[in-house]
mmCIF file of C-alpha atoms in Angstrom:
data_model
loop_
_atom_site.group_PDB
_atom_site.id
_atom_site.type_symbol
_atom_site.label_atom_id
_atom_site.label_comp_id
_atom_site.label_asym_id
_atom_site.label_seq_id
_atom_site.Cartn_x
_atom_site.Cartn_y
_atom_site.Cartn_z
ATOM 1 C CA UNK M 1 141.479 94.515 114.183
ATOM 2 C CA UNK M 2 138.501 96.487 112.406
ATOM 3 C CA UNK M 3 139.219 98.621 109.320
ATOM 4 C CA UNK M 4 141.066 101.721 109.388
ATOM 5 C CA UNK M 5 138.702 105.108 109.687
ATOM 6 C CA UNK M 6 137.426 106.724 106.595
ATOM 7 C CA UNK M 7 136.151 109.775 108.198
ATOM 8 C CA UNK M 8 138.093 113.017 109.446
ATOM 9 C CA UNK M 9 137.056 114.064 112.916
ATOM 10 C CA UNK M 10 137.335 117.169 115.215
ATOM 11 C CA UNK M 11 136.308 117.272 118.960
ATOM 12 C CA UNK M 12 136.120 119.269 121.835
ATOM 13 C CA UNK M 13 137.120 118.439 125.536
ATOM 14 C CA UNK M 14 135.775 120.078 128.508
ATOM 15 C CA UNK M 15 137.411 118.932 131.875
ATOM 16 C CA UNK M 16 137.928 120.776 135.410
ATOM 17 C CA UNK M 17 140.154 120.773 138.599
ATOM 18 C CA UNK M 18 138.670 121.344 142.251
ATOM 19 C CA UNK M 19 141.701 122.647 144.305
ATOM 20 C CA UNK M 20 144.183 120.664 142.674
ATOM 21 C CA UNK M 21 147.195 121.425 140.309
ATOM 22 C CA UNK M 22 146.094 120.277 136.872
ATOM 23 C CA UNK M 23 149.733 120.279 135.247
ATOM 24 C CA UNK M 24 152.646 121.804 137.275
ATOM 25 C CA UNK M 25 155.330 124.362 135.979
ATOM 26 C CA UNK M 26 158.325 123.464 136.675
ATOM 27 C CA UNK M 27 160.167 126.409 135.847
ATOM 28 C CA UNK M 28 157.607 127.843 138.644
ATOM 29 C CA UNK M 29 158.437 126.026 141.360
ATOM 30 C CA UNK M 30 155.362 123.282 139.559
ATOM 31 C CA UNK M 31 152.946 126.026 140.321
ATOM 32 C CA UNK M 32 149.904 125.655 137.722
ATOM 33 C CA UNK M 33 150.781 126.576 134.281
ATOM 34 C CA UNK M 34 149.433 130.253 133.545
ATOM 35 C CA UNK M 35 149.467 132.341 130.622
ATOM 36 C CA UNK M 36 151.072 135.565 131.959
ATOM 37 C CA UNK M 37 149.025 137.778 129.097
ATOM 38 C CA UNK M 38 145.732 136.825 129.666
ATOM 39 C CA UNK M 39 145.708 135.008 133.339
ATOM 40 C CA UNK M 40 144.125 131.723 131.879
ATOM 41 C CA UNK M 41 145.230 128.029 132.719
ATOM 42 C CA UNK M 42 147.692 126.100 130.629
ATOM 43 C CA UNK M 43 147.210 122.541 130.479
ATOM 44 C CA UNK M 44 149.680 120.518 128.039
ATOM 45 C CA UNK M 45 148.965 118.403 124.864
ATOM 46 C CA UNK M 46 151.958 116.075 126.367
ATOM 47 C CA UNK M 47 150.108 115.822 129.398
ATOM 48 C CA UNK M 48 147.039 115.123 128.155
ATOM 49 C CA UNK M 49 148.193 112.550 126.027
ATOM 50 C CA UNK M 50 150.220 110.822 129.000
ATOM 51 C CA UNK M 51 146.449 110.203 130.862
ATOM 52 C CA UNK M 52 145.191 108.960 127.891
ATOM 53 C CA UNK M 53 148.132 106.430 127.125
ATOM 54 C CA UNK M 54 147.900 105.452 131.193
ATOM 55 C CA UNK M 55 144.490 104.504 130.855
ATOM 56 C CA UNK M 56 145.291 102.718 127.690
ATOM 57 C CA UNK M 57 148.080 101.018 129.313
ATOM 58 C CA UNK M 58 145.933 100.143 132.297
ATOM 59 C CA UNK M 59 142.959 98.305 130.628
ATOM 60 C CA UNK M 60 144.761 96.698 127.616
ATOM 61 C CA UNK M 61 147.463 95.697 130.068
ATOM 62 C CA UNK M 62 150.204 95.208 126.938
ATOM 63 C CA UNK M 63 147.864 93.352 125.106
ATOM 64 C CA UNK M 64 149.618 93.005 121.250
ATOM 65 C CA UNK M 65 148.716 95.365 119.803
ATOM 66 C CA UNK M 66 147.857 97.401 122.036
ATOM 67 C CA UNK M 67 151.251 98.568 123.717
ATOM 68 C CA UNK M 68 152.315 101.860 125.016
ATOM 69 C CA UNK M 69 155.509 103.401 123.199
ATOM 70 C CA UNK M 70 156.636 105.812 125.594
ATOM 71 C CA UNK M 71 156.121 104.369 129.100
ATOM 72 C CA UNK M 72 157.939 106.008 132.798
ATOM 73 C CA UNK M 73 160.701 104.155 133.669
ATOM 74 C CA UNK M 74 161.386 102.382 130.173
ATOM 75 C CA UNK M 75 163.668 103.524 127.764
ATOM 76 C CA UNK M 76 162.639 103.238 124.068
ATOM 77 C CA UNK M 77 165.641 101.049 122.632
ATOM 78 C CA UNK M 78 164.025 98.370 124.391
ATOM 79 C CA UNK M 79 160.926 98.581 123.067
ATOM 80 C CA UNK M 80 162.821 98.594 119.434
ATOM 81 C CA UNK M 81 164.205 96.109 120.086
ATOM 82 C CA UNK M 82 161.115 94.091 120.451
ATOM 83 C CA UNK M 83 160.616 95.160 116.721
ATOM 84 C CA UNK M 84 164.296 94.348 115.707
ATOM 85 C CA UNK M 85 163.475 90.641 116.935
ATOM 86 C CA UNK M 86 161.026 90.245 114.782
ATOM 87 C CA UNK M 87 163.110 90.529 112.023
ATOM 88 C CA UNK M 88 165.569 88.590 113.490
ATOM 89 C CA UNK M 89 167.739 90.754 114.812
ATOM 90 C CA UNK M 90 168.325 88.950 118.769
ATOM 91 C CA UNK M 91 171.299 90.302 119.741
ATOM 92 C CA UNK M 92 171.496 91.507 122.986
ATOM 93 C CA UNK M 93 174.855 93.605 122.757
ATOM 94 C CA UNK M 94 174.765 96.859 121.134
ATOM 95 C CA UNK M 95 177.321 96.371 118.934
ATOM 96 C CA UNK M 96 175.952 93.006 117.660
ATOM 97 C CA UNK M 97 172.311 94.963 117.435
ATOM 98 C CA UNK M 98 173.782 97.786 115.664
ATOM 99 C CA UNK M 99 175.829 95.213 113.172
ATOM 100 C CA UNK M 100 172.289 93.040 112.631
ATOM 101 C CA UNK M 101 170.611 95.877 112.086
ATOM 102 C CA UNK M 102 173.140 97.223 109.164
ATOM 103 C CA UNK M 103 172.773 93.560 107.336
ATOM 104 C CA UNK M 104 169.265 93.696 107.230
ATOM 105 C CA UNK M 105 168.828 96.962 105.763
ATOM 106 C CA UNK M 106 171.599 95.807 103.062
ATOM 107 C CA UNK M 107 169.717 92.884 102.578
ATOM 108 C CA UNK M 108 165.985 94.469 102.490
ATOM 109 C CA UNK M 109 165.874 98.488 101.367
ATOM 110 C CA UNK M 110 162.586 98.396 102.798
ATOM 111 C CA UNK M 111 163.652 97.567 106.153
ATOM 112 C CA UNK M 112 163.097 100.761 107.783
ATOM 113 C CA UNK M 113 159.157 100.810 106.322
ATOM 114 C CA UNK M 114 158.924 97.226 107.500
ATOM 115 C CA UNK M 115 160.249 98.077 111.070
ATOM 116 C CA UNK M 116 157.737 101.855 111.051
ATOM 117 C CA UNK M 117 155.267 99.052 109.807
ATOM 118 C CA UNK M 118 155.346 96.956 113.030
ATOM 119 C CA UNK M 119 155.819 99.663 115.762
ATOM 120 C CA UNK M 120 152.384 100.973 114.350
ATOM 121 C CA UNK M 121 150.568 97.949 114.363
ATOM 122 C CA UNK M 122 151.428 96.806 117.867
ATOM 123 C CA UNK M 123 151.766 100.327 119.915
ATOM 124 C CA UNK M 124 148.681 101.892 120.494
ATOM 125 C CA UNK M 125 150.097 105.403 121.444
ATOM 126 C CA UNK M 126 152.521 105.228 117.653
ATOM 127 C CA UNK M 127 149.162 104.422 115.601
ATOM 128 C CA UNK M 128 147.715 107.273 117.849
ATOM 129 C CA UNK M 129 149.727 110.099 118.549
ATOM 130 C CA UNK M 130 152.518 109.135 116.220
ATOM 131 C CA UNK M 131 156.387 109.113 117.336
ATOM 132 C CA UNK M 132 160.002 110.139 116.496
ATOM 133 C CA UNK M 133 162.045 106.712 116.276
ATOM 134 C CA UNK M 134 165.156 108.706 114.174
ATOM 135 C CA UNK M 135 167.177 107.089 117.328
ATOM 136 C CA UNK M 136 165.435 103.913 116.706
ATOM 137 C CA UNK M 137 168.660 101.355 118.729
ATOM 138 C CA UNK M 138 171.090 104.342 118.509
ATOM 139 C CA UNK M 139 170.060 105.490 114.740
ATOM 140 C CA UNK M 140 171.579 102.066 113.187
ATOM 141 C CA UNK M 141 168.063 102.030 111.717
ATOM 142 C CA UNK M 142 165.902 105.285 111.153
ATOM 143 C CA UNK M 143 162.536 104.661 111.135
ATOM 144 C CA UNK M 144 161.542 108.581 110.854
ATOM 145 C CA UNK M 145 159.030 110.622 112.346
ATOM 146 C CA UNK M 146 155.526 109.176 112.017
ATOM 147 C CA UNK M 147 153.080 111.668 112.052
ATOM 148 C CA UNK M 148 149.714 110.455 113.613
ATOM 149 C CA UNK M 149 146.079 111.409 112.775
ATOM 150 C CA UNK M 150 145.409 112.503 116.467
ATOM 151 C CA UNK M 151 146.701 115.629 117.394
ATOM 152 C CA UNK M 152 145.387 117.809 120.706
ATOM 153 C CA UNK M 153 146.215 121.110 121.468
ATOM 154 C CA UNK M 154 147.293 122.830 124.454
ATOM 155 C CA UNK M 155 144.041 122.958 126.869
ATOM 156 C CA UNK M 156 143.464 126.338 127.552
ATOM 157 C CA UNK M 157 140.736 127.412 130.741
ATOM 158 C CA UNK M 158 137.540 129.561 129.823
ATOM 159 C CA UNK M 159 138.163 131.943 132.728
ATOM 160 C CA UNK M 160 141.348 133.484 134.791
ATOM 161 C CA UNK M 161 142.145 131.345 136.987
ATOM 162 C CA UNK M 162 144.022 132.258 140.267
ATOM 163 C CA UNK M 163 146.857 130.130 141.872
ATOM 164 C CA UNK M 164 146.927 129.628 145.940
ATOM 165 C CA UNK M 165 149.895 128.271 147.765
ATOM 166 C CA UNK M 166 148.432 126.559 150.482
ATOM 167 C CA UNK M 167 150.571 126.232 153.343
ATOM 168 C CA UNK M 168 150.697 122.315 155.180
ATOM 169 C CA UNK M 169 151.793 120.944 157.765
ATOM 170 C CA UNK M 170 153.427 117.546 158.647
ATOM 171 C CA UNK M 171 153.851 115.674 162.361
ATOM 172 C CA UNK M 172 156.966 113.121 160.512
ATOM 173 C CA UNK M 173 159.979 114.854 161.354
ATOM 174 C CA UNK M 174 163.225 113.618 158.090
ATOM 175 C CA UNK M 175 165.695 113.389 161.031
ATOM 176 C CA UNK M 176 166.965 112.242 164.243
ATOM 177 C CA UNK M 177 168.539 116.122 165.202
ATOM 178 C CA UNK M 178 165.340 117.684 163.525
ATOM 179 C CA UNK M 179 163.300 115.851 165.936
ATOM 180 C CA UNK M 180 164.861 117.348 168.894
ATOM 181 C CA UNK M 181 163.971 121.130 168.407
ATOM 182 C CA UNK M 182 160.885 120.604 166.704
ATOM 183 C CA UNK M 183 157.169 118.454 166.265
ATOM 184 C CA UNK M 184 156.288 119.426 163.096
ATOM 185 C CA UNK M 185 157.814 120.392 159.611
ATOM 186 C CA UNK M 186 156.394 122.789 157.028
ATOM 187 C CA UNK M 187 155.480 122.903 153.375
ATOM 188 C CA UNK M 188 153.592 124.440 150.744
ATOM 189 C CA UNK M 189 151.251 123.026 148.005
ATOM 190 C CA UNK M 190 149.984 125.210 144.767
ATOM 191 C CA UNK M 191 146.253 124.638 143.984
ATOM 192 C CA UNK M 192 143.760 126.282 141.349
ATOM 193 C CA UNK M 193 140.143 126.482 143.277
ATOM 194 C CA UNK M 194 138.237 126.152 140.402
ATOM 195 C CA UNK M 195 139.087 126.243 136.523
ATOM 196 C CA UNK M 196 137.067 124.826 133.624
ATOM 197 C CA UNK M 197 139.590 124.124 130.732
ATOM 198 C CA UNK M 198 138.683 123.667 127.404
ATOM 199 C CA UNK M 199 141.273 121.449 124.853
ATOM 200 C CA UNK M 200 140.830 121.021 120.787
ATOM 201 C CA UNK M 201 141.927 118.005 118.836
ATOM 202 C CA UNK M 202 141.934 116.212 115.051
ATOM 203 C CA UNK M 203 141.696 113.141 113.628
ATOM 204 C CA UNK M 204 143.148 112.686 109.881
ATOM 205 C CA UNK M 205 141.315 109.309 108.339
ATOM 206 C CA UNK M 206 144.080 110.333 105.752
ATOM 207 C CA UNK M 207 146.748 110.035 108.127
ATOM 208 C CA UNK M 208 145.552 106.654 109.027
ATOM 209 C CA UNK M 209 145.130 105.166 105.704
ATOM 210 C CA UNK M 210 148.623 106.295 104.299
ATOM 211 C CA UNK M 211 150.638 105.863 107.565
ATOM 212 C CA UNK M 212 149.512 104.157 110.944
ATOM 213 C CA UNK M 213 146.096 102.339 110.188
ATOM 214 C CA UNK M 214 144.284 103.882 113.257
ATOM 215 C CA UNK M 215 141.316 101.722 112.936
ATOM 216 C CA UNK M 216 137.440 102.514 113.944
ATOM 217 C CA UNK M 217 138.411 100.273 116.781
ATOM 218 C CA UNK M 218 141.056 102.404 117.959
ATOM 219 C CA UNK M 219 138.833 105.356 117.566
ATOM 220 C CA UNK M 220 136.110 103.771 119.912
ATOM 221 C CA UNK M 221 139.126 103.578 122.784
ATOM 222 C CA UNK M 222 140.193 106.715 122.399
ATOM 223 C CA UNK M 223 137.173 108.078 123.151
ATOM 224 C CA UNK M 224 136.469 106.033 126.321
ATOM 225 C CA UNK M 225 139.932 106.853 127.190
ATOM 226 C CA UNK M 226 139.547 110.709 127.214
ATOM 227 C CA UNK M 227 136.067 110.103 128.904
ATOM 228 C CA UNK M 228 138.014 108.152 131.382
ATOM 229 C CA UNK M 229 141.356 109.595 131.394
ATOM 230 C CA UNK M 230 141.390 111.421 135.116
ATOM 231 C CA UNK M 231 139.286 108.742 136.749
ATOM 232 C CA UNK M 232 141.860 106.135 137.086
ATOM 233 C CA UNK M 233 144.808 108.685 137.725
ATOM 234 C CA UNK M 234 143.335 110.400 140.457
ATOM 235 C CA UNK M 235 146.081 112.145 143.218
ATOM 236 C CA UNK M 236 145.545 114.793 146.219
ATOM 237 C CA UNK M 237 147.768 116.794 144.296
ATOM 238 C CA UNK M 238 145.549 117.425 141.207
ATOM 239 C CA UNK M 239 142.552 117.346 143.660
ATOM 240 C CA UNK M 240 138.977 117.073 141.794
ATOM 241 C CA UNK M 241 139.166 116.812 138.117
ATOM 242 C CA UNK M 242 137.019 115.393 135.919
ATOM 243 C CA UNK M 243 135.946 115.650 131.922
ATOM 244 C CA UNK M 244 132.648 117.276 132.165
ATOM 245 C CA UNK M 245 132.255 117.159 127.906
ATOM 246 C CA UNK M 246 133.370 115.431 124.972
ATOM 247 C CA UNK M 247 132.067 116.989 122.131
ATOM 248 C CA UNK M 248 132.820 114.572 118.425
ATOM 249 C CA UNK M 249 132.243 116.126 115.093
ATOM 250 C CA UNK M 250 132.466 113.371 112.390
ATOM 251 C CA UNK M 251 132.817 114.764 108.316
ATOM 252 C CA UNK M 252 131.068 112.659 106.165
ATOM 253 C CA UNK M 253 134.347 112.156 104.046
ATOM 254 C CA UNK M 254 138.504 111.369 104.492
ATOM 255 C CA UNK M 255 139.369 114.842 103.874
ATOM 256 C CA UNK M 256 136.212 117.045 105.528
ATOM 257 C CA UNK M 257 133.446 118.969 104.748
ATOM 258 C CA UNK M 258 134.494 122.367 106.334
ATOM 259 C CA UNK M 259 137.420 124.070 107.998
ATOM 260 C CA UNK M 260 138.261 122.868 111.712
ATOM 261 C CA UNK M 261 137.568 126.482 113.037
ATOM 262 C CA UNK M 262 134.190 126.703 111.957
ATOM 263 C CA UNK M 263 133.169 123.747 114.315
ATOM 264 C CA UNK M 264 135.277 124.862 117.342
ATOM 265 C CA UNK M 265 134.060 128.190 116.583
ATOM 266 C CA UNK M 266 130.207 126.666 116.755
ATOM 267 C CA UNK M 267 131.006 125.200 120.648
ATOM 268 C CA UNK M 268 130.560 128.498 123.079
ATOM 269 C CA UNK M 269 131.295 127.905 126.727
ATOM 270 C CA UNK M 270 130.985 131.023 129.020
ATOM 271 C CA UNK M 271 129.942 131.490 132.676
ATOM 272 C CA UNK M 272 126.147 132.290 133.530
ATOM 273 C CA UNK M 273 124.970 136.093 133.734
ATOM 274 C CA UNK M 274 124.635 135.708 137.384
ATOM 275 C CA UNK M 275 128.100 134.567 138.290
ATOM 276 C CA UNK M 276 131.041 136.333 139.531
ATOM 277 C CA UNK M 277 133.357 133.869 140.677
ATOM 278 C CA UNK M 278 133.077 129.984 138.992
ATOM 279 C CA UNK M 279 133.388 127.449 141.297
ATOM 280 C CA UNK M 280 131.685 124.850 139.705
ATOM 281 C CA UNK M 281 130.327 122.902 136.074
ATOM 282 C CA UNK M 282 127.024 124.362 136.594
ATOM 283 C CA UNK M 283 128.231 127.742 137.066
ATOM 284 C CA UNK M 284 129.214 127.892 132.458
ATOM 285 C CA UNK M 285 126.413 127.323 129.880
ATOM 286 C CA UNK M 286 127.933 124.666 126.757
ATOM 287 C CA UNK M 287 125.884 125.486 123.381
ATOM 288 C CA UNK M 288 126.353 124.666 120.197
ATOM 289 C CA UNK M 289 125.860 126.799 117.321
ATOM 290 C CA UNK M 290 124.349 124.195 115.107
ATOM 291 C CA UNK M 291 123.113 126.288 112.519
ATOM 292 C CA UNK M 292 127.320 127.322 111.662
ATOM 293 C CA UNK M 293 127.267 123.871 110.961
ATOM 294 C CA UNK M 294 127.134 121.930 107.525
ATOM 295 C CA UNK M 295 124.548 119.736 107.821
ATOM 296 C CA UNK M 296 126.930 116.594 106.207
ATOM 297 C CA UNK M 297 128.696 116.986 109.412
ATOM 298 C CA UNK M 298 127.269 114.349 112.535
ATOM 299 C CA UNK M 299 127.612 115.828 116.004
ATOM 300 C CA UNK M 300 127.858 113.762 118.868
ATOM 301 C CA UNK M 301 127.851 114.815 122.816
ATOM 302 C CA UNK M 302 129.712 111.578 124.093
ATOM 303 C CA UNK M 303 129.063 112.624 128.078
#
């Protein structure tokens, strides 16, 4: 594995949905998530980070190192316990885990930094995003909250957006006695026409050094995985989405050169004179105000 990063990073992600449901409510019925002040779209840092671990997960394919924490369908004991045999703790009872695990901490103080240790260095999404493993195989061992150096923020969209219910239609009738008074069943799908949404996120090379030892190699995947992160997850629910910008500002040093504001502040996204109603990428102008900028600070347009 390469080095860990040296350099503090911010970035900014532009994506959009084309009648689809970008990230469903649901306490609304899993309408699209709207702030009720303002009118614009919500989209989640949780769910943001889920595409990004899927595509992880789907081209590294569990390699070591590599591995995704917090998976569907898997609950997280097991993949402690995958860390709890490497310190020889085999057990497959929970009682005999939770007594191995007691003798090795008596045995080795440092157990729990040995344990935080491993789950970094072979899950992708723990060196990433961090994790809370305080329950780590029912809290015999706590191996705390590890904060990562990538954080996102909520995504937020540039515009209103409005939410249709879109009535459907379906010929396959559930049941035998359904199927006698009627040929068709009804149903109702929420969709956003068109939104442009707009997310912010960090990167502490401090973070990395002290804690996880998110490497420059982890740093190139990340990227290609927020490029990428709607392409392989594609569903007729969330319609036509796509990241249309992935803008990378790199500080020349661990700790920065300027505040984050100043260079999210610099990236101005608004719709064109001459349009009303966005329905498309082409219908919002990206620039960036380069002169805000320090000039020790690299920009990058990855797309």
């Amino acid at each position: 594995m390469s080095e860990v990063i040296k350099n503090r990073y911010e970035f900014v992600i532009l994506f959009d949905v084309e009648n689809g449901n970008p990230n469903g409510d649901p306490d609304a019925g899993n309408m699209p998530r709207i702030d009720p002040e303002s009118g614009l779209g919500l989209v989640t840092d949780v769910c943001l980070k889920r595409k990004i671990r899927n595509y992880v997960e789907t081209v590294k394919e569990d390699e070591d190192g590599y591995k995704i924490y917090i998976k569907e369908d898997i609950p997280l004991n097991r993949s402690d316990r995958e860390a709890c045999a490497a310190f020889g703790v085999t057990e497959s009872d929970d009682k005999k885990v939770t007594e191995g695990l007691k003798k090795l901490k008596k045995n080795d103080p440092d157990a729990d930094v040995k344990l935080r240790d491993y789950m970094c260095k072979h899950f992708f999404d723990i060196r990433t995003f961090g994790a809370v493993m305080t329950t780590f195989v029912k809290a015999s061992l706590n191996c705390g909250q590890v904060r990562g150096p990538v954080q996102i923020g909520f995504a937020r969209s540039i515009d209103p957006i409005i939410s249709q219910e879109v009535t459907i239609t379906r010929v396959a009738i559930t049941t035998e006695k359904d199927a006698e008074n009627k040929s068709t069943e009804m149903g109702r799908k929420s969709i956003v026409p068109y939104g442009l949404y707009r997310a912010e996120g960090y990167i502490s090379a401090n973070l990395a050094r002290k804690v996880t030892g998110f490497s420059e190699d982890d740093l190139e995947l990340l990227w290609e995985a927020i490029i990428n992160m709607f392409e392989n997850d594609h569903s007729a629910a969330r319609g036509k989405m796509a990241v249309r910008e992935l803008i990378v500002f790199k500080h020349s040093k661990e700790l920065g050169d300027c505040p984050a504001y100043k260079l999210f502040d610099a990236v101005e996204v608004k719709k064109n004179d001459d349009v009303e109603y966005p329905r498309r990428y082409q219908d919002y102008c990206v620039k960036i105000h380069e002169e805000n900028i320090p000039q020790s600070i690299e920009i990058k347009r990855m797309i």
